[in-house]
Coordinates of C-alpha atoms in Angstrom, one line a residue:
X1 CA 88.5 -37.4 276.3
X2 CA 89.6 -35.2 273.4
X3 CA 92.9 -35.3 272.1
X4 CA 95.0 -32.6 270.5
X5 CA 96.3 -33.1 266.9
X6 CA 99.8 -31.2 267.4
X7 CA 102.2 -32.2 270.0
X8 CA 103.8 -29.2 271.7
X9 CA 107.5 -28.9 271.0
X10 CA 108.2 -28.9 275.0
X11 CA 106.5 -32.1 275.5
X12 CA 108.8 -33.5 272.8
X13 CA 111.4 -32.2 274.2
X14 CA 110.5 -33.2 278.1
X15 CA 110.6 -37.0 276.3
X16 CA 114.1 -36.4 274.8
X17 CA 115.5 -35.2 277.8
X18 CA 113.8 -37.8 280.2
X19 CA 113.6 -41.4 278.1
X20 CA 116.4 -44.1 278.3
X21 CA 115.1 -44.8 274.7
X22 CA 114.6 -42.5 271.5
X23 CA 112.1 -40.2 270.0
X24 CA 112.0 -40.3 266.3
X25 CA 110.4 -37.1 264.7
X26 CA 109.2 -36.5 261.2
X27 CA 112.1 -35.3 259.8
X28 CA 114.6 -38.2 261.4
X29 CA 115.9 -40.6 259.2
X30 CA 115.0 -43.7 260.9
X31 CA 111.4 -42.1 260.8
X32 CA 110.1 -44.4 258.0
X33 CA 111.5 -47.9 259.2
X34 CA 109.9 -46.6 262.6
X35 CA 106.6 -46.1 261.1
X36 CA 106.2 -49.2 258.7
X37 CA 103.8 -51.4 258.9
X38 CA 102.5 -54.8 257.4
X39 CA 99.3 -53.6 256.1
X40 CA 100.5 -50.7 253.2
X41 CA 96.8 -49.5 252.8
X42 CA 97.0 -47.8 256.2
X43 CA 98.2 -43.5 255.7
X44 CA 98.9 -42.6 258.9
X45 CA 101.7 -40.2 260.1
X46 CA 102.6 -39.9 263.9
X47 CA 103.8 -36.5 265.2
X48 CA 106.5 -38.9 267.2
X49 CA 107.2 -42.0 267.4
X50 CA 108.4 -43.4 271.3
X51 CA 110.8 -46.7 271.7
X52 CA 111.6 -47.3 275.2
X53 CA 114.4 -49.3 276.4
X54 CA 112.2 -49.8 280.0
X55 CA 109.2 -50.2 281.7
X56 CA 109.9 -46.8 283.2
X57 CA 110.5 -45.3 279.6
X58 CA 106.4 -46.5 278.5
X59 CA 105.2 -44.7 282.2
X60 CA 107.0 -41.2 281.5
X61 CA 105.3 -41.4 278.0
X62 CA 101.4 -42.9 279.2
X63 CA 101.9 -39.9 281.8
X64 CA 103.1 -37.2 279.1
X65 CA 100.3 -38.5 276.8
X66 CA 97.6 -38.4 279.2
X67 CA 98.7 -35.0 281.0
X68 CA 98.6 -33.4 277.2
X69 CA 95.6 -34.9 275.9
X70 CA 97.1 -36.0 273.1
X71 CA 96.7 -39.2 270.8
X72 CA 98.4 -42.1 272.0
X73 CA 98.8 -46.0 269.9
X74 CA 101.0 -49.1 270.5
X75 CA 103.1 -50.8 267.9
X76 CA 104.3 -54.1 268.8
X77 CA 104.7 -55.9 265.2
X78 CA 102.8 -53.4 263.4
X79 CA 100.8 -55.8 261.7
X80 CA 97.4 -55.6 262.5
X81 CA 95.4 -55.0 259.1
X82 CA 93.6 -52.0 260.8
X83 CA 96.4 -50.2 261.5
X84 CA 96.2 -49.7 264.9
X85 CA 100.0 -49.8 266.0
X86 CA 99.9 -45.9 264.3
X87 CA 98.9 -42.7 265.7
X88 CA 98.0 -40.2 263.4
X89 CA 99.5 -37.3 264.4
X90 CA 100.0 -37.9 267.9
X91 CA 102.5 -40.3 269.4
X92 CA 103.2 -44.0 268.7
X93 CA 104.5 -46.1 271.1
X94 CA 106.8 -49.1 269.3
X95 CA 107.7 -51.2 271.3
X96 CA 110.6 -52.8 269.2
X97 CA 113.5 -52.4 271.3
X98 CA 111.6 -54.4 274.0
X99 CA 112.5 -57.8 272.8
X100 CA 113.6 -60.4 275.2
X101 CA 112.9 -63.8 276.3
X102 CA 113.6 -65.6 279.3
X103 CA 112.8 -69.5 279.3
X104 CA 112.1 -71.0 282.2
X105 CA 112.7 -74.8 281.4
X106 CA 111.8 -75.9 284.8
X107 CA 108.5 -74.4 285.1
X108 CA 107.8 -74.3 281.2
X109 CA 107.5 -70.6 280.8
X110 CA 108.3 -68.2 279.1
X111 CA 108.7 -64.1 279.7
X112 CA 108.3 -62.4 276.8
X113 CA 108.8 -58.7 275.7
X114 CA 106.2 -56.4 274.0
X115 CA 108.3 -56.0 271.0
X116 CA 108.5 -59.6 270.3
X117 CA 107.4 -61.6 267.3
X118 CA 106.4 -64.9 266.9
X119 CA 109.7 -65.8 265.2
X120 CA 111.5 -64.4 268.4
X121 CA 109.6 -66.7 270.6
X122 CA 109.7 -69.2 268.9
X123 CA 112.9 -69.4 268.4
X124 CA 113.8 -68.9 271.8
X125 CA 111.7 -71.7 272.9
X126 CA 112.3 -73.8 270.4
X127 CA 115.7 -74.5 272.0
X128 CA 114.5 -76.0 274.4
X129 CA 111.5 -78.1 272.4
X130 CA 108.9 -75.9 274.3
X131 CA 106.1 -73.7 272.1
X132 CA 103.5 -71.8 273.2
X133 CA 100.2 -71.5 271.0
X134 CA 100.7 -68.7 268.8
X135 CA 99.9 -67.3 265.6
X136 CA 100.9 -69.0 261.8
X137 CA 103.1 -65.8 260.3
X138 CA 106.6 -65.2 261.8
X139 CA 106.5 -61.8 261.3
X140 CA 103.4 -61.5 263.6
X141 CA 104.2 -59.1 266.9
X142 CA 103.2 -61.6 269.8
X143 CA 101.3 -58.1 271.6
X144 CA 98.9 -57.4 269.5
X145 CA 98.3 -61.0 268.9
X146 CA 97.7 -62.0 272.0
X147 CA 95.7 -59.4 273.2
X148 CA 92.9 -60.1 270.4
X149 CA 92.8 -63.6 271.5
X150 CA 94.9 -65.0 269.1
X151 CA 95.3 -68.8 267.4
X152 CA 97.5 -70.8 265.2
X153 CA 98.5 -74.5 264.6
X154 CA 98.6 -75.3 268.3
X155 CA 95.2 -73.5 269.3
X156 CA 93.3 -77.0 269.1
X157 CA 96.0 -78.6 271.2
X158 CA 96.1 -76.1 273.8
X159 CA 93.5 -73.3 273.3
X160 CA 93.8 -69.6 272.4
X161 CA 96.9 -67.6 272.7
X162 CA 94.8 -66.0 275.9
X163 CA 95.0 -69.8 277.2
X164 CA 98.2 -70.0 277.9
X165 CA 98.9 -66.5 278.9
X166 CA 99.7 -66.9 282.8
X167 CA 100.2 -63.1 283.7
X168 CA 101.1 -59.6 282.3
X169 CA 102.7 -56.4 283.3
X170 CA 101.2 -53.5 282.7
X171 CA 101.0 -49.5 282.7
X172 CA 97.8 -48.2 283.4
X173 CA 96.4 -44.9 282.3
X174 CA 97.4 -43.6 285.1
X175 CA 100.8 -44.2 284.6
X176 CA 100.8 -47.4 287.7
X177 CA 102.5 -50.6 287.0
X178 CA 100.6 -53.6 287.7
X179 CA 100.4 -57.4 287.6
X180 CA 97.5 -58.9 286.5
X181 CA 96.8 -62.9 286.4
X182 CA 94.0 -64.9 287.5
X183 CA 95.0 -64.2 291.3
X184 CA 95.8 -60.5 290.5
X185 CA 94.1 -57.9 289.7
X186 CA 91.5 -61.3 288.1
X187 CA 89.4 -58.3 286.6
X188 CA 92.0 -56.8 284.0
X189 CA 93.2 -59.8 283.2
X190 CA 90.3 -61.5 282.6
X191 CA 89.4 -58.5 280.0
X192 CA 93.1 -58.2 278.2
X193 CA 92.7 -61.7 277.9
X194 CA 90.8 -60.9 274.5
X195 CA 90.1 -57.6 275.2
X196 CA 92.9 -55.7 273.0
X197 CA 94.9 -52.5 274.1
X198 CA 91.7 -50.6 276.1
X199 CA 93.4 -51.3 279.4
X200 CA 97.1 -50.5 279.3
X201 CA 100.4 -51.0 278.0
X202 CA 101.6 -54.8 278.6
X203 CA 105.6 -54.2 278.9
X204 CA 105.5 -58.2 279.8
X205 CA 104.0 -61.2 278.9
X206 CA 104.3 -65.0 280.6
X207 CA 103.1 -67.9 278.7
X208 CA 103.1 -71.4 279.7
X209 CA 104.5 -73.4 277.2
X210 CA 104.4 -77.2 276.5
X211 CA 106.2 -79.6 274.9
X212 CA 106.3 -79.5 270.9
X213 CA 109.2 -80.0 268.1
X214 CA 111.6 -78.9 267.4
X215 CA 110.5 -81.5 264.7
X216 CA 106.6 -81.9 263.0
X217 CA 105.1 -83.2 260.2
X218 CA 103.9 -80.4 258.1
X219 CA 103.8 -78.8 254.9
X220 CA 100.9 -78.5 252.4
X221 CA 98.9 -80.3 249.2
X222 CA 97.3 -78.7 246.2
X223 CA 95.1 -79.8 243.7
X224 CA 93.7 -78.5 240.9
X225 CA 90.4 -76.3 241.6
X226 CA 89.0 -78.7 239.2
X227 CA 89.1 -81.1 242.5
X228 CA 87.4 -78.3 244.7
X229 CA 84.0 -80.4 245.6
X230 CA 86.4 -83.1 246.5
X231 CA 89.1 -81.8 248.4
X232 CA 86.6 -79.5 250.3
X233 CA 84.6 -82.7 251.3
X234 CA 87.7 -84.4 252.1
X235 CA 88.8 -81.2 254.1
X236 CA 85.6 -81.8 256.3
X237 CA 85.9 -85.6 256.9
X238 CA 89.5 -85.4 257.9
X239 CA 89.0 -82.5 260.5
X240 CA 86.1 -84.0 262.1
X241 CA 87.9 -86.7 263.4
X242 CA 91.0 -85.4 263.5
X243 CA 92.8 -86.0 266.5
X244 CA 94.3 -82.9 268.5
X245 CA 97.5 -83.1 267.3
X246 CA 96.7 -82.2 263.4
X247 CA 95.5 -78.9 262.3
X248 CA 94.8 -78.3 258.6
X249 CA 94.0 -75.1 257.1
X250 CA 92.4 -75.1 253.5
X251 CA 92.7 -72.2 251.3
X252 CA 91.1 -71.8 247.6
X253 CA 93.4 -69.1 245.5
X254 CA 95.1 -68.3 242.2
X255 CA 98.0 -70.8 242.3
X256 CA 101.4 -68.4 242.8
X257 CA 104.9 -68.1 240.8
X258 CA 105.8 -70.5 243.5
X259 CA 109.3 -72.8 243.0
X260 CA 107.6 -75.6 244.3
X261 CA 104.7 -75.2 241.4
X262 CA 105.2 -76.8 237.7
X263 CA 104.9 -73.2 236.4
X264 CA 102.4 -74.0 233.9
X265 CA 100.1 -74.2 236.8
X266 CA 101.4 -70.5 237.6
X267 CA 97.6 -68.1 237.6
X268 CA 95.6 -71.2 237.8
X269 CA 92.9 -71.7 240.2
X270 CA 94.0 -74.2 242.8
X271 CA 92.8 -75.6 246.6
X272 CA 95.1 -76.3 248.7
X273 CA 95.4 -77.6 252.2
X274 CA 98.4 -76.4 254.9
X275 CA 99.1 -79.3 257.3
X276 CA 100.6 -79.3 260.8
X277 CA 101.0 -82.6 263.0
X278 CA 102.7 -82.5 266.0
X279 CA 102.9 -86.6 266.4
X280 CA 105.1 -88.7 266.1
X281 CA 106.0 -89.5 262.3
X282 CA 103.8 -92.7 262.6
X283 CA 101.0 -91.1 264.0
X284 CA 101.5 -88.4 261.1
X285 CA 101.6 -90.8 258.4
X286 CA 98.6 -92.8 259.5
X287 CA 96.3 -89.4 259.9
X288 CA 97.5 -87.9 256.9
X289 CA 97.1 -91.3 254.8
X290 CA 93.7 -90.8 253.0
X291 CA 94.5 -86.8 252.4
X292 CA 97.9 -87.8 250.2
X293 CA 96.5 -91.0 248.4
X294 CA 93.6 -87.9 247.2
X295 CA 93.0 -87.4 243.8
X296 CA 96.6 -85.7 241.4
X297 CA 98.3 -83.2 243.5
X298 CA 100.1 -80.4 241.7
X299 CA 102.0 -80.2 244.5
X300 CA 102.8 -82.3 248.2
X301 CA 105.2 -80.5 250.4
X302 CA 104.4 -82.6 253.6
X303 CA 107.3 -83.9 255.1
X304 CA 109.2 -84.1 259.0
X305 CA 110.5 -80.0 259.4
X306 CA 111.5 -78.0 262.2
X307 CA 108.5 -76.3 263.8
X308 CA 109.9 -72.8 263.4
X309 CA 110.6 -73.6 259.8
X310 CA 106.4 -74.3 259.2
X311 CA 105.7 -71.6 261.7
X312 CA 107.3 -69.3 259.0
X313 CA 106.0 -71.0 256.0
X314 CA 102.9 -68.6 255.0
X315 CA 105.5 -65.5 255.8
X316 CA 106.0 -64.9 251.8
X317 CA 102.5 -64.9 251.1
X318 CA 101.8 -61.9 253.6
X319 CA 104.9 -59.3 252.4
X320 CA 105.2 -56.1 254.2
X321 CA 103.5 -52.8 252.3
X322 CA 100.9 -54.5 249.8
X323 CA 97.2 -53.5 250.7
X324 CA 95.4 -55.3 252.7
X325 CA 91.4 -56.1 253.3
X326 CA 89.7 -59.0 255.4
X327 CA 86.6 -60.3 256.5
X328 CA 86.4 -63.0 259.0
X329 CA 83.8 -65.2 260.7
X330 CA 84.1 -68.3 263.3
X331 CA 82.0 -71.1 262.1
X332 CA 80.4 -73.8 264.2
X333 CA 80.6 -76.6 261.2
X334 CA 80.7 -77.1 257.9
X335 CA 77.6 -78.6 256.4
X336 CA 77.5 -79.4 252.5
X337 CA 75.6 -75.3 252.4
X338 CA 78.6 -74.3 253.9
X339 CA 81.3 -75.8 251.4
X340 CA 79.2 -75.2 248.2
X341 CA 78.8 -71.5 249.1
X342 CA 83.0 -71.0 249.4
X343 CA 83.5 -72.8 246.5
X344 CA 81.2 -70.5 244.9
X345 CA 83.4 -67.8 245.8
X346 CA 85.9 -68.5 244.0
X347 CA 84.3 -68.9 240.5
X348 CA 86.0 -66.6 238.0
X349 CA 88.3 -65.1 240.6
X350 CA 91.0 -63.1 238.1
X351 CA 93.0 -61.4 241.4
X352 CA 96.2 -63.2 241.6
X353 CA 96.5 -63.2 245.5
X354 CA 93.1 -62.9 247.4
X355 CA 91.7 -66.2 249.1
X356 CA 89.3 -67.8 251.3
X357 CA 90.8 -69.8 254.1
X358 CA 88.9 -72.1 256.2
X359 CA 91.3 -72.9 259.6
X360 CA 90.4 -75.5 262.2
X361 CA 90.1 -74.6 265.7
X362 CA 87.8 -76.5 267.3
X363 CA 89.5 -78.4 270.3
X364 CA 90.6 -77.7 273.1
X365 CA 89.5 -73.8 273.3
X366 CA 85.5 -75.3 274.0
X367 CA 87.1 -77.1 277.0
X368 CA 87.4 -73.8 278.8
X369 CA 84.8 -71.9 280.2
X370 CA 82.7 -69.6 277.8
X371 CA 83.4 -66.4 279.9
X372 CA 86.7 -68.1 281.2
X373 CA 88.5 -64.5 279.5
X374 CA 87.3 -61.8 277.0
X375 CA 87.8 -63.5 274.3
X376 CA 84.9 -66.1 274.7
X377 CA 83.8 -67.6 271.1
X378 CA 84.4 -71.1 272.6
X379 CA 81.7 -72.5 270.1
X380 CA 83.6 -72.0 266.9
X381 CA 85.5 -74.8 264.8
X382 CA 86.3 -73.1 262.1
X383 CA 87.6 -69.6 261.6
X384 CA 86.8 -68.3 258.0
X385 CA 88.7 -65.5 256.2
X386 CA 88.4 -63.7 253.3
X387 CA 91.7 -62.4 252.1
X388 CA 92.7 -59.8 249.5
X389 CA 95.8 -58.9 248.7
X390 CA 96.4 -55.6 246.1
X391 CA 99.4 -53.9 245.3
X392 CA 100.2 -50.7 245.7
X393 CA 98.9 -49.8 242.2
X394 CA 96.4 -52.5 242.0
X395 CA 92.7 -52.6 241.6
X396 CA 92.1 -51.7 245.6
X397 CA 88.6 -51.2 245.0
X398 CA 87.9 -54.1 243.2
X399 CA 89.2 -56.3 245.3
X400 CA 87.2 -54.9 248.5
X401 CA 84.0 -55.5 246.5
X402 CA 84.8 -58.8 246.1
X403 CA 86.4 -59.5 250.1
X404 CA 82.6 -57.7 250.7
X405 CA 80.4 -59.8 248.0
X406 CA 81.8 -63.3 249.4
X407 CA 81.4 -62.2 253.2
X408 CA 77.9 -61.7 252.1
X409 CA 77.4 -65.0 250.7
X410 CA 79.2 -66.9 254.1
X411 CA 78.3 -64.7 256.7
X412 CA 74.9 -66.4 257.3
X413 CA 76.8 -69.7 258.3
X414 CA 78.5 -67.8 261.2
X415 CA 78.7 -68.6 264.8
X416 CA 77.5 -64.7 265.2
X417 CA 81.3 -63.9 266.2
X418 CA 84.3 -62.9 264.5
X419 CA 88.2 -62.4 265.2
X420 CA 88.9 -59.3 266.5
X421 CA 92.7 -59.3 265.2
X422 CA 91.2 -59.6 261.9
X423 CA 88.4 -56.7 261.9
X424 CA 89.8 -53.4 259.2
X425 CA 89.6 -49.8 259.9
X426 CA 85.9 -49.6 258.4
X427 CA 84.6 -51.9 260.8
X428 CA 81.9 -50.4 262.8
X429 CA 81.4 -50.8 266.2
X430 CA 78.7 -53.1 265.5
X431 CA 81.6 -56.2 264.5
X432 CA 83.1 -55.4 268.1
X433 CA 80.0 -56.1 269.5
X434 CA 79.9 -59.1 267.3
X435 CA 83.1 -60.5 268.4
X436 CA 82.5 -59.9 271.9
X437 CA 78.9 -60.6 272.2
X438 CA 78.1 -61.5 275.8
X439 CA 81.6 -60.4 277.2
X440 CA 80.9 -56.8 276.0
X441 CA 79.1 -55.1 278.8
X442 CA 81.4 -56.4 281.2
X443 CA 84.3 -55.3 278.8
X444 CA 82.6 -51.6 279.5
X445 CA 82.6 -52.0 282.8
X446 CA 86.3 -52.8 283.2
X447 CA 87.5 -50.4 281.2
X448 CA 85.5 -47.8 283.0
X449 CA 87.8 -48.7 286.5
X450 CA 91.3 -49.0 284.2
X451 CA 91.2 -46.3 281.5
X452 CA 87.7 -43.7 282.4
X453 CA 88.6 -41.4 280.1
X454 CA 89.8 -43.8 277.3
X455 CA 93.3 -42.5 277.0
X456 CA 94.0 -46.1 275.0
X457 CA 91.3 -45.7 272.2
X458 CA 93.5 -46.8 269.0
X459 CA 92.1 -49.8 269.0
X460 CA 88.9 -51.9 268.2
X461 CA 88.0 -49.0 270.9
X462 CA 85.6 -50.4 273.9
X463 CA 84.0 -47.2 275.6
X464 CA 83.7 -47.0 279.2
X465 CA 80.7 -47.7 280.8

């Protein structure tokens, strides 16, 4: 399906006159803030930008975009690294004025907007010491999150974001509104359950939710880099037998202008590890015993905090405009191959911000069935990502080399699949293939019956069958 490049002005103004909610064009004020978005290396400049106030607002624009051929993206957060939320000269759907949540205590559920970020959720559910498993940024758009699969501090607990996700509603390509859960329409939602924005626009989400908080134990440790061989080979004893309710995430960096940092380690090279328990103190305490009594921390911030407080936590290490490039990997284990090759990559590191974080997963995603949604990669414990971090007149290109040179040195320890929420504009369609792997063909084939003539294709695109 080609698209035009130029939007005709009486399509522009047919969405004036008919939408509940605004068009922002080019020369509109509120143009900018409309079209921000997390990662700053993305140059992309919609013709118009769409926020509806309905579900009938997103069909009038899915039919206007389809009727005209023209380019057509979804911005829920606006921060997925590849830029996808943006149209580049065509029309950008952001969701943002599509916020709500409505917590059903009873049932444990929530119904959640399209505009929504983890922090609204959160928040929201939080009142009620309910959480659904989500992502480990705040500012995250709950969308875009979900749709890719999505995980966080509560994925070993309760599975993928796509776990918990009881039903949608959608706009097709053809401008229908559906349902879709495991009794309706089970073929759409088995493929958005992984699958990213090929199949529609989901104007609502319902997520079971479970009982967590409001208070955890949580925080983070940091060490010297000097104690990397130890730390890493504490990292792997602890998760292996860590019990569900602890999640630990180790990163290896340039130690920041922090508050909580003596600044003379300010620019030195440090490991740390982020903790989340959802135990009881007790139960905290004892699990987290032999990772505290390790070695001389710079630093131990592990203490009983609301959930939505470490849920935000990582939110100043991700700021809004900087340029961003990842790699990512799931891997199955971490053997003594495994550690000494991320260690490695980290040797004379000079960038202030980029990283390599190792997150544990494994848990109770594997308890599902393999093809039990799109999102499969059931095998993986681990889920590695290389991070840099450049601003806007920094050493872009340096950085990438290395992000590139240290995905070459772990790549061989991969499961064979990858995050699809992590995956940059240069991606080729050989790492969707990668993340998908066996779910791919049917992928094709349900996005031949939903969207044949790919109308949603800003996105790690899946092409028809």
């Amino acid at each position: 399906m080609s698209m035009q490049t130029a939007i005709p002005e009486d399509v522009a103004g047919q969405l004036t006159d008919t939408l509940e909610g605004r068009v922002i064009r080019p020369e509109d004020e509120d143009y900018a803030a409309a079209t921000l978005i997390w990662n700053g290396m993305i140059d992309k400049r919609p013709a118009l930008v769409v926020q509806p106030v309905s579900t009938a607002d997103v069909v009038t624009t899915v039919n206007l975009a389809r009727d005209n051929r023209l380019e057509l993206s979804i911005k829920g957060g606006g921060h997925n690294i590849a830029g996808l939320a943006l149209s580049d000269g065509g029309i950008t759907l952001d969701m943002a004025l599509l916020r709500s949540v409505v917590v059903d205590v009873a049932n444990r559920t929530a119904a959640v907007g399209p505009g929504c970020t983890l922090a609204d959720v959160d928040r929201a559910t939080q009142e009620h010491g309910l959480a659904t498993s989500l992502g480990f940024v705040s500012e995250t758009g709950v969308a875009g999150l979900t749709l890719g699969g999505g995980f966080g501090y509560l994925t070993r607990q309760f599975g993928w974001t796509v776990d918990n996700l009881l039903e949608v509603e959608l706009v097709t390509a053809s401008g229908e509104v559906v349902r879709a859960s495991r009794e309706t329409n089970p073929d759409l939602f088995w493929a958005l359950r992984g699958g990213g924005g090929n199949f529609g626009v989901v104007t609502e989400f319902v997520f079971q939710l479970h009982e967590i908080g409001p208070e955890v134990t949580a925080g983070l440790i940091a060490w010297s880099a000097d104690e990397a061989e130890g730390v890493t080979e504490l990292y792997r004893r602890v998760t292996e037998r860590a019990p569900r309710q602890l999640t630990l995430a180790m990163l290896m960096r340039n130690a920041p202008p922090a508050p909580w940092l003596d600044p003379v380690y300010h620019g030195k090279p440090l490991v740390a590890i982020v903790v989340c328990h959802t135990g009881t103190p007790e139960q905290a305490d004892a699990d987290l015993a032999e990772l505290r009594a390790f070695g001389a921390p710079w630093a131990d911030l592990i203490q009983v905090k609301q959930y939505t407080a470490q849920q935000s936590m990582l939110d100043a290490t991700q700021p809004k405009g900087m340029q961003y490039y990842w790699k990512s990997e799931f891997f199955g284990g971490l053997d003594d191959e495994v550690l000494a090759d991320y260690r490695a990559q980290m040797v004379g590191m000079e960038a202030p911000a980029n990283q390599i974080v190792l997150f544990h997963i494994g848990g109770a995603l594997a308890e599902f069935a393999e093809d039990d949604g799109a999102v499969g990669n059931r095998d993986a414990e681990y889920a590695c990502v290389i991070a840099s971090l450049t601003p806007p007149d920094g050493p872009l290109a340096a950085n990438k080399e290395w992000v590139r040179s240290a995905w070459t040195a772990l790549k061989k320890h991969s499961t064979g699949g990858n995050y699809i929420n992590f995956q940059t504009a240069d991606e080729d369609e050989g790492r969707v293939a990668e993340s998908y792997r066996a779910s791919l063909a049917e992928l094709a084939r349900v996005k031949a019956k939903w969207d044949p003539d790919n109308l949603f294709r800003v996105n790690r695109n899946i092409k028809p069958a």
